[in-house]
């Protein structure tokens, strides 16, 4: 039985009084330590204690011990104990532990993994998003953590962008409605059931030229105000406590050094009183000299510096910036005030240690009830793009062949930021869910699996379900770059960090010819095909459409692949509609393209 949560000040005045009382007692080294976020692999409890580290994160795939909830609870319990060690007159300020639970707590083995944002956009239901966020919060709390780097509020403008699947839609109004619902579901009333949310990535991440991740977004004041700002206004209205800075530039200026956007717009004009956290070593990109970069980013409005590995070097740079006067003490106090305000409003200072909290290592983690909510989201995310010859719904008595490289692969259903940053393969790393094949076999036990389709036999099969699409990817490694691997030069000669992009064309038949080959081989035997596309975005599919009777966009459905069978066999109608325009050709650099299927398109079976 955990200790009762102590009553804590919730009225702004009481919060401010508490913040000022703590701030007044802090030594400079404690203030600077609070501004540092170390990564799990390079930040020990002793580091937290000796350097007053304000937060720790797990990058995607960075997991403790056996990667069970109990391992996570133990890790944060040790870090939390170190941060609240008041010996030698230290200020006992609990640290925040953050993770990317962007579509469920997908780092952790056995977690409930929901469809990525783009699929949730197809459901067009903010109430569903709030329920999903609540389930996700419970699973984050089961691991003893308290900060989630979600929601991503990108309004994607060019589907060549590798992070398209992290955007809910190209419609600002839908992203705004989802932003409010997600923050409400995640933070709740910030009692023992709430997790601190993070609106990201500020700002214009989905609008870069040619969709190049971390590239330059050329935004008019109208585009900024009408397209990219509304989701953040909604998140702020819902009380989001943190905002993460984007890697991209806006009109040639890196967001991490953009004082007008970080301070002028977000903090002053919009009155955001929470904390602004940098992205993963994002501070480094704003100047050739690291110490100068730290000065520019902190003076622009970065309050907490997220460090991929070497927080010590960046703490030295921060201290040097203060010692030289390049960073005014007033800016340091403002940053620390914001960090303390988040910790007070999140109830962190009054909460018992992670191991004693109500949800710690709870059996609700990955529970059937949680998976049922994710399965509902899967079936409501599906969009029927084509339906000929009344091939759907399938009937359990039919002789069904299931084929395609993604037919029995839960990892490919989940995509990036799932078990590993770039995702994984097969059914070992992500457990507790169901593949699309397993869902179909449950309804139709006589169904047969033939991944390459070679077992197709018109004497034995009435219909084939072929699961095709993109392989997992994340961030810039998911970019489609028609110009090949390019490092976009940015003003000042600075460039973004680029890894190998996913490809040079959105044409699925060019990027993955194996998919069309499987469909055509089955069709050549006279067996009708229901194609299921797993992808992080719209791709060019004219040849696959022409070869199939029915075609469903399933996006990246997550761990509950059985939700696809719920629609295939008619237990539920297919109700999803496109959350963004589906292009007919490769988009222009600004993302515009002739439209194959417009946003809002989706067939039904009833
Ligand atoms: C990544 C992503 C960001 C994520 C952060 C921490 O680079 O840009 O969305 O929250 O690092 O993993």
Coordinates of C-alpha atoms and ligand atoms in Angstrom, one line a residue:
X1 CA 0.0 0.0 0.0
X2 CA 1.6 3.2 -1.1
X3 CA 1.8 6.3 1.1
X4 CA -1.1 8.7 0.5
X5 CA -0.2 11.5 -2.0
X6 CA 0.3 14.6 0.1
X7 CA -1.9 17.6 -0.8
X8 CA 0.1 19.9 -2.9
X9 CA -0.4 23.5 -4.1
X10 CA -2.3 23.6 -7.4
X11 CA -3.3 27.2 -7.6
X12 CA -0.7 29.2 -9.7
X13 CA 0.2 31.5 -6.8
X14 CA 0.9 28.7 -4.5
X15 CA 3.0 27.0 -7.2
X16 CA 5.0 30.1 -7.8
X17 CA 5.6 30.7 -4.1
X18 CA 6.9 27.1 -3.8
X19 CA 9.1 27.5 -6.9
X20 CA 10.6 30.8 -5.7
X21 CA 11.3 29.3 -2.3
X22 CA 13.3 26.4 -3.9
X23 CA 15.0 28.6 -6.4
X24 CA 16.2 31.0 -3.7
X25 CA 18.1 28.1 -2.0
X26 CA 19.8 26.7 -5.0
X27 CA 23.5 27.1 -5.6
X28 CA 24.7 27.9 -9.2
X29 CA 25.9 24.3 -9.7
X30 CA 22.5 23.0 -8.7
X31 CA 20.7 25.3 -11.1
X32 CA 22.9 24.3 -14.0
X33 CA 22.5 20.6 -13.1
X34 CA 18.7 21.0 -13.3
X35 CA 19.1 22.2 -16.9
X36 CA 20.8 19.0 -18.0
X37 CA 19.1 15.8 -19.3
X38 CA 21.3 12.8 -19.5
X39 CA 20.7 9.6 -21.4
X40 CA 20.2 6.4 -19.4
X41 CA 23.3 4.7 -20.7
X42 CA 25.6 7.5 -19.6
X43 CA 24.0 8.8 -16.5
X44 CA 24.3 6.9 -13.2
X45 CA 22.6 7.6 -9.8
X46 CA 26.0 8.9 -8.6
X47 CA 26.1 11.4 -11.6
X48 CA 22.6 12.5 -10.7
X49 CA 23.6 13.0 -7.0
X50 CA 26.9 14.7 -7.6
X51 CA 25.8 17.0 -10.5
X52 CA 22.2 17.6 -9.6
X53 CA 21.0 16.3 -13.0
X54 CA 17.4 17.5 -13.6
X55 CA 16.2 14.7 -15.9
X56 CA 17.1 11.5 -17.6
X57 CA 15.7 9.9 -20.8
X58 CA 15.8 6.6 -22.5
X59 CA 16.4 7.1 -26.2
X60 CA 14.4 4.6 -28.4
X61 CA 15.8 1.2 -27.7
X62 CA 17.8 2.1 -24.6
X63 CA 16.4 -0.2 -22.0
X64 CA 17.4 -1.5 -18.5
X65 CA 18.0 -5.1 -17.5
X66 CA 15.6 -7.6 -18.9
X67 CA 13.4 -4.7 -20.2
X68 CA 10.4 -5.7 -18.0
X69 CA 8.4 -3.0 -16.2
X70 CA 10.1 -4.0 -12.9
X71 CA 13.6 -3.3 -14.4
X72 CA 12.4 0.2 -15.4
X73 CA 10.9 0.9 -12.0
X74 CA 14.1 -0.2 -10.3
X75 CA 16.2 2.0 -12.5
X76 CA 14.1 5.2 -11.9
X77 CA 13.8 4.4 -8.3
X78 CA 17.6 4.5 -7.9
X79 CA 17.9 7.7 -10.0
X80 CA 15.0 9.3 -8.1
X81 CA 16.6 8.4 -4.7
X82 CA 19.9 10.0 -5.8
X83 CA 18.1 13.1 -7.0
X84 CA 16.3 13.5 -3.6
X85 CA 19.4 12.8 -1.5
X86 CA 19.5 15.9 0.7
X87 CA 22.8 15.1 2.5
X88 CA 25.5 17.8 2.6
X89 CA 22.7 20.4 2.2
X90 CA 21.8 19.4 -1.3
X91 CA 18.5 20.6 -2.6
X92 CA 16.4 17.4 -2.9
X93 CA 14.8 17.9 -6.3
X94 CA 13.3 14.8 -7.8
X95 CA 14.4 14.2 -11.4
X96 CA 12.1 13.6 -14.3
X97 CA 12.5 10.4 -16.4
X98 CA 11.4 10.7 -20.0
X99 CA 10.7 8.3 -22.8
X100 CA 9.3 8.2 -26.3
X101 CA 6.0 6.5 -25.7
X102 CA 4.7 8.0 -29.0
X103 CA 2.4 5.1 -29.9
X104 CA 2.4 3.2 -26.6
X105 CA 5.4 2.5 -24.4
X106 CA 6.9 0.6 -27.3
X107 CA 10.4 0.5 -25.9
X108 CA 9.3 -2.0 -23.2
X109 CA 8.8 -5.7 -23.8
X110 CA 5.2 -6.7 -23.6
X111 CA 3.8 -3.2 -24.0
X112 CA 0.5 -2.4 -25.8
X113 CA 1.5 -0.7 -29.0
X114 CA -1.1 1.4 -30.8
X115 CA -1.2 2.5 -34.5
X116 CA 1.2 5.2 -35.2
X117 CA -0.3 8.7 -35.4
X118 CA -1.1 8.7 -39.1
X119 CA -3.4 5.7 -38.7
X120 CA -5.1 7.3 -35.7
X121 CA -5.8 10.3 -37.9
X122 CA -7.9 8.0 -40.1
X123 CA -10.3 7.3 -37.2
X124 CA -11.0 11.0 -36.9
X125 CA -12.1 10.6 -33.2
X126 CA -10.5 12.7 -30.5
X127 CA -12.3 10.7 -27.8
X128 CA -10.5 7.6 -29.0
X129 CA -7.2 9.5 -28.8
X130 CA -7.9 10.5 -25.2
X131 CA -8.6 6.8 -24.3
X132 CA -5.4 5.6 -26.0
X133 CA -3.4 8.3 -24.2
X134 CA -4.8 7.3 -20.9
X135 CA -3.9 3.6 -21.5
X136 CA -0.4 4.7 -22.6
X137 CA -0.1 6.8 -19.4
X138 CA -0.9 3.8 -17.3
X139 CA 1.8 1.8 -19.0
X140 CA 4.4 4.5 -18.6
X141 CA 3.4 4.8 -14.9
X142 CA 3.7 1.0 -14.6
X143 CA 7.4 1.4 -15.4
X144 CA 7.8 4.2 -12.8
X145 CA 8.4 7.0 -15.3
X146 CA 6.8 10.4 -15.4
X147 CA 7.4 12.2 -18.7
X148 CA 6.4 11.2 -22.2
X149 CA 7.9 12.9 -25.3
X150 CA 4.5 12.9 -27.0
X151 CA 2.3 14.0 -28.8
X152 CA 4.1 14.9 -32.1
X153 CA 2.0 17.8 -33.5
X154 CA 3.6 18.0 -37.0
X155 CA 1.1 18.9 -39.7
X156 CA 2.8 17.0 -42.5
X157 CA 3.0 18.8 -45.8
X158 CA 5.3 16.4 -47.8
X159 CA 4.8 12.7 -47.5
X160 CA 8.4 12.1 -48.6
X161 CA 9.3 13.0 -45.0
X162 CA 10.4 10.0 -43.0
X163 CA 8.4 11.1 -40.0
X164 CA 5.1 11.4 -41.8
X165 CA 3.7 8.5 -39.7
X166 CA 4.2 10.6 -36.5
X167 CA 1.8 13.2 -37.9
X168 CA -1.9 12.8 -37.3
X169 CA -2.9 14.5 -40.5
X170 CA -2.2 17.3 -43.0
X171 CA -5.3 19.0 -41.5
X172 CA -4.4 21.5 -38.7
X173 CA -7.9 21.3 -37.3
X174 CA -7.7 17.5 -36.8
X175 CA -4.2 17.7 -35.4
X176 CA -5.4 20.4 -33.0
X177 CA -8.4 18.4 -31.8
X178 CA -6.1 15.4 -31.3
X179 CA -3.5 17.5 -29.5
X180 CA -6.0 18.6 -26.8
X181 CA -7.4 15.1 -26.4
X182 CA -3.9 13.5 -26.2
X183 CA -2.6 16.0 -23.6
X184 CA -5.8 15.6 -21.5
X185 CA -5.6 11.8 -21.6
X186 CA -1.8 11.7 -20.9
X187 CA -1.6 14.4 -18.1
X188 CA -5.1 14.0 -16.6
X189 CA -5.1 16.1 -13.5
X190 CA -1.4 15.3 -13.0
X191 CA -2.1 13.3 -9.9
X192 CA -0.8 9.7 -9.5
X193 CA -2.5 8.8 -12.8
X194 CA -0.9 11.5 -14.9
X195 CA 2.2 11.6 -17.0
X196 CA 3.9 14.9 -18.2
X197 CA 3.2 15.3 -21.9
X198 CA 5.5 17.1 -24.5
X199 CA 4.2 18.9 -27.5
X200 CA 6.8 18.4 -30.3
X201 CA 8.7 19.4 -32.4
X202 CA 8.4 23.2 -32.2
X203 CA 8.0 24.1 -35.0
X204 CA 7.3 23.3 -38.7
X205 CA 9.0 19.8 -38.6
X206 CA 6.5 18.5 -41.2
X207 CA 7.0 21.4 -43.6
X208 CA 10.6 21.2 -44.6
X209 CA 11.6 21.6 -48.3
X210 CA 11.3 18.3 -50.1
X211 CA 10.3 16.7 -46.8
X212 CA 13.9 16.4 -45.8
X213 CA 14.1 15.6 -42.2
X214 CA 15.8 18.3 -40.2
X215 CA 15.8 20.5 -43.3
X216 CA 14.5 24.0 -43.8
X217 CA 10.8 24.9 -43.6
X218 CA 10.2 28.1 -45.6
X219 CA 7.1 29.4 -43.8
X220 CA 5.1 32.6 -44.5
X221 CA 3.6 34.2 -41.4
X222 CA 0.2 32.9 -42.6
X223 CA 1.5 29.3 -42.9
X224 CA 3.0 29.5 -39.5
X225 CA -0.2 30.9 -37.9
X226 CA -2.8 28.9 -39.8
X227 CA -1.1 25.6 -40.4
X228 CA 1.5 24.9 -37.7
X229 CA 0.5 26.9 -34.7
X230 CA -3.1 25.6 -34.1
X231 CA -2.1 22.2 -32.7
X232 CA 0.2 23.9 -30.2
X233 CA -2.4 26.4 -29.1
X234 CA -4.7 23.4 -28.4
X235 CA -1.9 21.6 -26.5
X236 CA -1.2 24.8 -24.4
X237 CA -5.0 25.2 -23.8
X238 CA -5.0 21.6 -22.5
X239 CA -2.1 22.5 -20.1
X240 CA 0.8 20.7 -21.7
X241 CA 3.8 21.2 -19.4
X242 CA 6.7 20.8 -21.9
X243 CA 7.6 21.6 -25.5
X244 CA 10.4 20.0 -27.5
X245 CA 12.4 22.1 -30.0
X246 CA 12.6 20.8 -33.5
X247 CA 15.8 20.0 -35.4
X248 CA 14.6 21.8 -38.5
X249 CA 15.2 25.4 -39.5
X250 CA 12.5 27.9 -40.2
X251 CA 13.3 30.4 -43.0
X252 CA 17.0 29.5 -42.6
X253 CA 17.3 29.8 -38.8
X254 CA 17.7 26.6 -36.8
X255 CA 14.8 26.3 -34.3
X256 CA 17.3 25.5 -31.5
X257 CA 18.7 29.0 -31.9
X258 CA 15.4 30.8 -33.0
X259 CA 14.8 33.3 -30.2
X260 CA 11.8 34.8 -32.0
X261 CA 10.0 31.5 -32.1
X262 CA 11.2 30.0 -28.8
X263 CA 10.9 33.0 -26.6
X264 CA 9.1 35.7 -28.6
X265 CA 6.3 33.6 -29.8
X266 CA 6.0 30.5 -27.5
X267 CA 6.9 32.0 -24.2
X268 CA 6.0 35.7 -24.5
X269 CA 3.2 35.9 -27.0
X270 CA 1.5 32.6 -26.2
X271 CA 2.5 32.8 -22.5
X272 CA 3.8 29.2 -22.3
X273 CA 5.1 28.8 -18.7
X274 CA 6.4 25.3 -18.8
X275 CA 9.8 24.1 -19.9
X276 CA 11.4 24.0 -23.4
X277 CA 13.6 20.9 -23.9
X278 CA 16.0 20.6 -26.8
X279 CA 16.0 17.6 -29.0
X280 CA 18.7 14.9 -29.1
X281 CA 22.0 17.0 -29.1
X282 CA 20.0 19.4 -31.1
X283 CA 21.8 22.3 -29.4
X284 CA 25.1 21.1 -31.1
X285 CA 23.8 22.0 -34.6
X286 CA 23.4 25.7 -34.1
X287 CA 27.2 26.6 -34.2
X288 CA 30.4 25.1 -35.2
X289 CA 31.8 25.7 -31.7
X290 CA 29.9 23.7 -29.1
X291 CA 30.3 26.3 -26.3
X292 CA 29.0 29.0 -28.7
X293 CA 26.1 26.7 -29.7
X294 CA 25.1 26.2 -26.0
X295 CA 25.1 30.0 -25.5
X296 CA 23.0 30.6 -28.5
X297 CA 20.5 27.9 -27.8
X298 CA 20.0 28.7 -24.1
X299 CA 19.8 32.5 -24.8
X300 CA 17.2 31.7 -27.6
X301 CA 15.0 29.9 -25.0
X302 CA 16.1 26.3 -24.5
X303 CA 15.6 25.6 -20.8
X304 CA 16.8 21.9 -20.6
X305 CA 19.6 20.4 -22.8
X306 CA 18.9 16.8 -23.9
X307 CA 22.3 15.1 -24.3
X308 CA 22.7 11.9 -26.3
X309 CA 25.8 10.8 -24.4
X310 CA 28.1 13.5 -23.1
X311 CA 26.1 15.6 -20.6
X312 CA 29.4 16.5 -18.8
X313 CA 30.8 18.3 -21.8
X314 CA 27.6 20.3 -22.3
X315 CA 27.4 21.1 -18.6
X316 CA 30.9 22.5 -18.8
X317 CA 29.9 24.6 -21.8
X318 CA 26.8 25.9 -19.9
X319 CA 28.9 26.9 -16.9
X320 CA 31.4 28.6 -19.2
X321 CA 28.6 30.6 -20.8
X322 CA 27.4 31.8 -17.4
X323 CA 30.9 32.5 -16.1
X324 CA 31.7 34.6 -19.2
X325 CA 28.5 36.5 -18.9
X326 CA 27.4 35.4 -22.4
X327 CA 24.4 33.7 -20.7
X328 CA 22.8 36.1 -18.3
X329 CA 22.0 34.8 -14.8
X330 CA 18.4 36.0 -15.4
X331 CA 18.1 33.5 -18.3
X332 CA 19.4 30.7 -16.1
X333 CA 16.9 31.6 -13.3
X334 CA 14.1 31.7 -15.9
X335 CA 15.0 28.2 -17.2
X336 CA 15.3 26.7 -13.7
X337 CA 12.1 28.4 -12.6
X338 CA 10.3 26.7 -15.5
X339 CA 11.9 23.3 -14.7
X340 CA 10.9 23.6 -11.1
X341 CA 7.4 24.8 -12.1
X342 CA 6.9 21.6 -14.2
X343 CA 8.1 19.4 -11.3
X344 CA 5.8 21.2 -8.8
X345 CA 2.8 21.1 -11.1
X346 CA 3.4 17.5 -11.9
X347 CA 3.3 16.7 -8.2
X348 CA 6.8 15.3 -8.4
X349 CA 8.0 16.9 -5.2
X350 CA 5.2 15.3 -3.2
X351 CA 5.1 11.9 -4.9
X352 CA 6.5 8.8 -3.2
X353 CA 9.4 7.0 -4.7
X354 CA 8.7 5.2 -8.0
X355 CA 8.8 1.7 -6.5
X356 CA 6.0 2.7 -4.1
X357 CA 3.7 4.5 -6.5
X358 CA 0.2 3.1 -7.2
X359 CA 0.8 1.9 -10.8
X360 CA 4.4 0.7 -10.3
X361 CA 4.8 -2.7 -12.1
X362 CA 1.1 -2.9 -12.3
X363 CA -0.4 -6.0 -14.0
X364 CA -2.4 -3.7 -16.2
X365 CA 0.7 -3.3 -18.3
X366 CA 0.0 -5.0 -21.7
X367 CA -3.3 -6.2 -20.3
X368 CA -6.2 -7.6 -22.4
X369 CA -8.2 -4.5 -21.5
X370 CA -5.4 -2.2 -22.9
X371 CA -5.0 -4.4 -26.0
X372 CA -8.7 -4.2 -26.6
X373 CA -8.5 -0.4 -26.9
X374 CA -5.5 -0.7 -29.3
X375 CA -7.4 -3.3 -31.3
X376 CA -10.4 -1.0 -31.7
X377 CA -7.9 1.7 -32.9
X378 CA -6.5 -0.7 -35.5
X379 CA -9.9 -1.5 -37.1
X380 CA -10.9 2.2 -37.0
X381 CA -7.7 3.2 -38.7
X382 CA -8.1 1.0 -41.8
X383 CA -9.1 2.8 -45.0
X384 CA -10.7 0.9 -47.9
X385 CA -9.3 2.4 -51.0
X386 CA -10.7 0.0 -53.5
X387 CA -13.4 -2.8 -53.5
X388 CA -14.3 -4.8 -56.6
X389 CA -16.2 -8.0 -57.2
X390 CA -17.6 -8.0 -53.7
X391 CA -14.6 -9.8 -52.5
X392 CA -15.2 -8.5 -48.9
X393 CA -16.1 -9.3 -46.3
X394 CA -14.4 -12.7 -46.1
X395 CA -16.4 -15.6 -44.9
X396 CA -14.9 -18.1 -42.3
X397 CA -15.8 -21.1 -44.6
X398 CA -13.8 -19.7 -47.4
X399 CA -10.4 -21.3 -48.2
X400 CA -8.1 -18.3 -47.4
X401 CA -4.5 -17.9 -48.4
X402 CA -2.5 -15.3 -46.4
X403 CA 0.7 -14.1 -48.1
X404 CA 3.1 -11.1 -48.3
X405 CA 6.3 -10.2 -46.4
X406 CA 4.3 -8.5 -43.6
X407 CA 1.7 -11.2 -43.1
X408 CA 3.2 -12.6 -40.0
X409 CA 5.5 -9.9 -38.6
X410 CA 4.4 -7.8 -35.6
X411 CA 7.6 -5.8 -35.8
X412 CA 6.7 -4.6 -39.3
X413 CA 3.2 -3.8 -38.1
X414 CA 4.8 -1.4 -35.5
X415 CA 7.4 0.3 -37.6
X416 CA 10.0 2.7 -36.1
X417 CA 10.2 3.7 -32.4
X418 CA 9.2 0.1 -31.5
X419 CA 11.7 -2.0 -29.5
X420 CA 14.4 -0.1 -31.4
X421 CA 14.8 3.3 -32.9
X422 CA 14.6 2.0 -36.5
X423 CA 12.2 -0.8 -35.5
X424 CA 12.8 -4.5 -35.7
X425 CA 11.8 -7.6 -37.6
X426 CA 9.9 -10.8 -36.8
X427 CA 7.8 -11.7 -33.7
X428 CA 10.4 -12.1 -31.0
X429 CA 11.2 -8.5 -30.0
X430 CA 7.6 -7.4 -29.6
X431 CA 5.4 -9.9 -27.6
X432 CA 1.9 -10.1 -26.4
X433 CA 0.2 -8.9 -29.5
X434 CA -1.0 -10.6 -32.7
X435 CA 0.1 -10.5 -36.3
X436 CA -2.4 -10.0 -39.1
X437 CA -2.0 -13.7 -40.0
X438 CA -2.7 -14.8 -36.4
X439 CA -5.8 -12.7 -36.4
X440 CA -7.1 -14.2 -39.6
X441 CA -6.2 -17.8 -38.5
X442 CA -8.2 -17.3 -35.3
X443 CA -11.4 -16.6 -37.3
X444 CA -10.6 -19.1 -40.1
X445 CA -8.5 -21.9 -38.7
X446 CA -8.1 -23.5 -42.1
X447 CA -6.4 -20.5 -43.6
X448 CA -2.9 -21.2 -44.9
X449 CA 0.2 -18.9 -44.7
X450 CA 2.6 -18.6 -47.7
X451 CA 4.7 -15.5 -47.3
X452 CA 5.9 -15.5 -50.9
X453 CA 2.5 -16.8 -52.2
X454 CA 4.1 -19.8 -53.9
X455 CA 1.6 -22.2 -52.2
X456 CA -1.3 -20.4 -54.0
X457 CA -3.5 -23.1 -55.6
X458 CA -6.9 -22.3 -57.2
X459 CA -7.9 -25.8 -56.2
X460 CA -7.3 -25.0 -52.6
X461 CA -7.8 -21.3 -52.2
X462 CA -10.8 -19.1 -52.9
X463 CA -9.2 -15.8 -52.0
X464 CA -5.8 -14.4 -50.9
X465 CA -5.0 -11.7 -48.4
X466 CA -1.6 -10.2 -49.3
X467 CA 0.1 -8.0 -46.7
X468 CA 2.7 -5.7 -48.4
X469 CA 4.4 -2.4 -47.8
X470 CA 7.3 -0.5 -46.3
X471 CA 9.9 -1.8 -44.0
X472 CA 10.4 -0.1 -40.6
X473 CA 12.3 3.2 -40.4
X474 CA 12.5 6.3 -38.3
X475 CA 13.3 10.0 -38.8
X476 CA 15.7 10.8 -41.7
X477 CA 16.2 7.2 -42.5
X478 CA 12.6 7.2 -43.6
X479 CA 13.0 10.1 -46.0
X480 CA 12.3 9.6 -49.7
X481 CA 14.9 11.8 -51.4
X482 CA 14.5 11.9 -55.2
X483 CA 18.0 13.6 -55.3
X484 CA 19.5 10.6 -53.5
X485 CA 21.5 10.9 -50.4
X486 CA 22.0 14.7 -50.1
X487 CA 23.1 16.7 -47.2
X488 CA 21.0 19.9 -47.5
X489 CA 23.3 22.9 -47.0
X490 CA 21.8 25.3 -44.6
X491 CA 22.6 29.0 -44.1
X492 CA 25.9 29.4 -42.3
X493 CA 27.2 26.2 -43.9
X494 CA 25.7 24.2 -41.1
X495 CA 24.1 20.9 -42.1
X496 CA 21.7 18.5 -40.6
X497 CA 22.8 15.1 -39.4
X498 CA 21.8 12.7 -42.2
X499 CA 21.7 8.9 -42.3
X500 CA 20.9 6.8 -45.3
X501 CA 17.4 7.8 -46.5
X502 CA 14.8 5.1 -47.3
X503 CA 14.9 5.6 -51.0
X504 CA 14.5 7.9 -53.9
X505 CA 11.0 7.2 -55.0
X506 CA 7.5 6.8 -53.4
X507 CA 6.7 4.3 -56.1
X508 CA 6.0 1.1 -54.1
X509 CA 6.6 -1.2 -57.2
X510 CA 10.1 0.3 -57.6
X511 CA 11.0 0.4 -53.9
X512 CA 9.5 -3.0 -53.1
X513 CA 9.0 -5.0 -56.3
X514 CA 8.5 -8.1 -54.2
X515 CA 5.0 -7.0 -53.3
X516 CA 3.7 -6.6 -56.8
X517 CA 5.4 -9.8 -57.7
X518 CA 3.5 -11.7 -55.0
X519 CA 0.2 -10.2 -55.9
X520 CA 0.6 -10.9 -59.6
X521 CA 1.8 -14.5 -59.0
X522 CA -1.4 -15.2 -57.1
X523 CA -3.6 -13.4 -59.5
X524 CA -2.1 -15.3 -62.4
X525 CA -3.6 -18.4 -60.8
X526 CA -7.1 -16.9 -60.9
X527 CA -7.3 -16.2 -57.1
X528 CA -8.7 -12.8 -56.1
X529 CA -6.5 -10.6 -53.9
X530 CA -7.3 -8.4 -50.9
X531 CA -4.1 -6.3 -50.5
X532 CA -3.3 -4.8 -47.1
X533 CA -0.7 -2.0 -47.2
X534 CA 1.5 -1.4 -44.2
X535 CA 3.2 2.0 -44.6
X536 CA 4.1 5.1 -42.7
X537 CA 2.6 7.3 -45.4
X538 CA 0.8 7.3 -48.7
X539 CA 2.9 5.7 -51.4
X540 CA 2.4 5.4 -55.2
X541 CA 0.4 2.2 -55.7
X542 CA -1.3 2.3 -59.1
X543 CA 0.1 -1.1 -60.2
X544 CA -0.7 -2.8 -56.9
X545 CA -4.3 -1.3 -57.1
X546 CA -4.7 -2.6 -60.6
X547 CA -3.6 -6.1 -59.7
X548 CA -5.9 -6.4 -56.6
X549 CA -9.7 -6.7 -56.1
X550 CA -9.7 -4.9 -52.8
X551 CA -7.0 -2.6 -51.3
X552 CA -6.8 -1.5 -47.6
X553 CA -4.4 1.1 -46.2
X554 CA -3.5 -0.2 -42.8
X555 CA -0.7 2.3 -42.0
X556 CA 1.4 1.0 -39.1
X557 CA -1.2 -0.7 -36.9
X558 CA 1.0 -1.7 -34.0
X559 CA 0.9 -4.9 -31.9
X560 CA -2.8 -5.7 -32.3
X561 CA -2.9 -7.0 -35.9
X562 CA -6.0 -9.0 -35.1
X563 CA -7.9 -5.8 -35.5
X564 CA -7.5 -6.2 -39.3
X565 CA -9.4 -9.4 -39.2
X566 CA -12.3 -7.7 -37.4
X567 CA -12.9 -5.7 -40.6
X568 CA -11.9 -8.4 -43.2
X569 CA -14.6 -10.8 -41.9
X570 CA -17.2 -8.1 -41.3
X571 CA -17.4 -8.1 -37.6
X572 CA -17.0 -4.4 -37.9
X573 CA -17.4 -2.2 -40.9
X574 CA -14.4 -0.4 -42.3
X575 CA -14.9 3.2 -41.3
X576 CA -11.5 4.9 -41.6
X577 CA -11.0 7.8 -44.0
X578 CA -7.8 9.2 -45.3
X579 CA -6.2 11.7 -42.8
X580 CA -4.3 13.4 -45.7
X581 CA -4.3 13.6 -49.5
X582 CA -2.9 10.5 -51.2
X583 CA -0.7 11.7 -54.1
X584 CA -0.9 10.4 -57.6
X585 CA 2.7 11.3 -58.4
X586 CA 5.9 12.2 -56.6
X587 CA 5.2 15.6 -54.8
X588 CA 6.9 18.8 -55.7
X589 CA 9.5 20.2 -53.2
X590 CA 6.7 22.0 -51.3
X591 CA 4.7 18.7 -51.1
X592 CA 2.0 19.6 -53.6
X593 CA 1.0 16.8 -56.0
X594 CA -2.0 15.7 -58.1
X595 CA -4.3 13.8 -55.8
X596 CA -5.1 10.1 -56.3
X597 CA -7.4 9.9 -53.2
X598 CA -8.4 13.1 -51.3
X599 CA -8.2 13.5 -47.6
X600 CA -11.6 12.2 -46.2
X601 CA -11.8 9.4 -48.8
X602 CA -12.7 5.9 -47.6
X603 CA -15.1 3.2 -48.9
X604 CA -17.3 1.2 -46.6
X605 CA -18.8 -2.3 -46.8
X606 CA -22.3 -1.6 -45.5
Ligands
LIG1 C1 14.8 12.0 -31.4 C2 13.5 12.6 -31.9 C3 12.6 13.1 -30.8 C4 12.8 12.2 -29.6 C5 14.2 12.3 -29.1 C6 14.4 11.5 -27.8 O1 15.9 12.4 -32.2 O2 13.7 13.7 -32.8 O3 11.3 13.0 -31.3 O4 11.8 12.5 -28.6 O5 15.2 12.1 -30.1 O6 14.4 10.1 -28.2

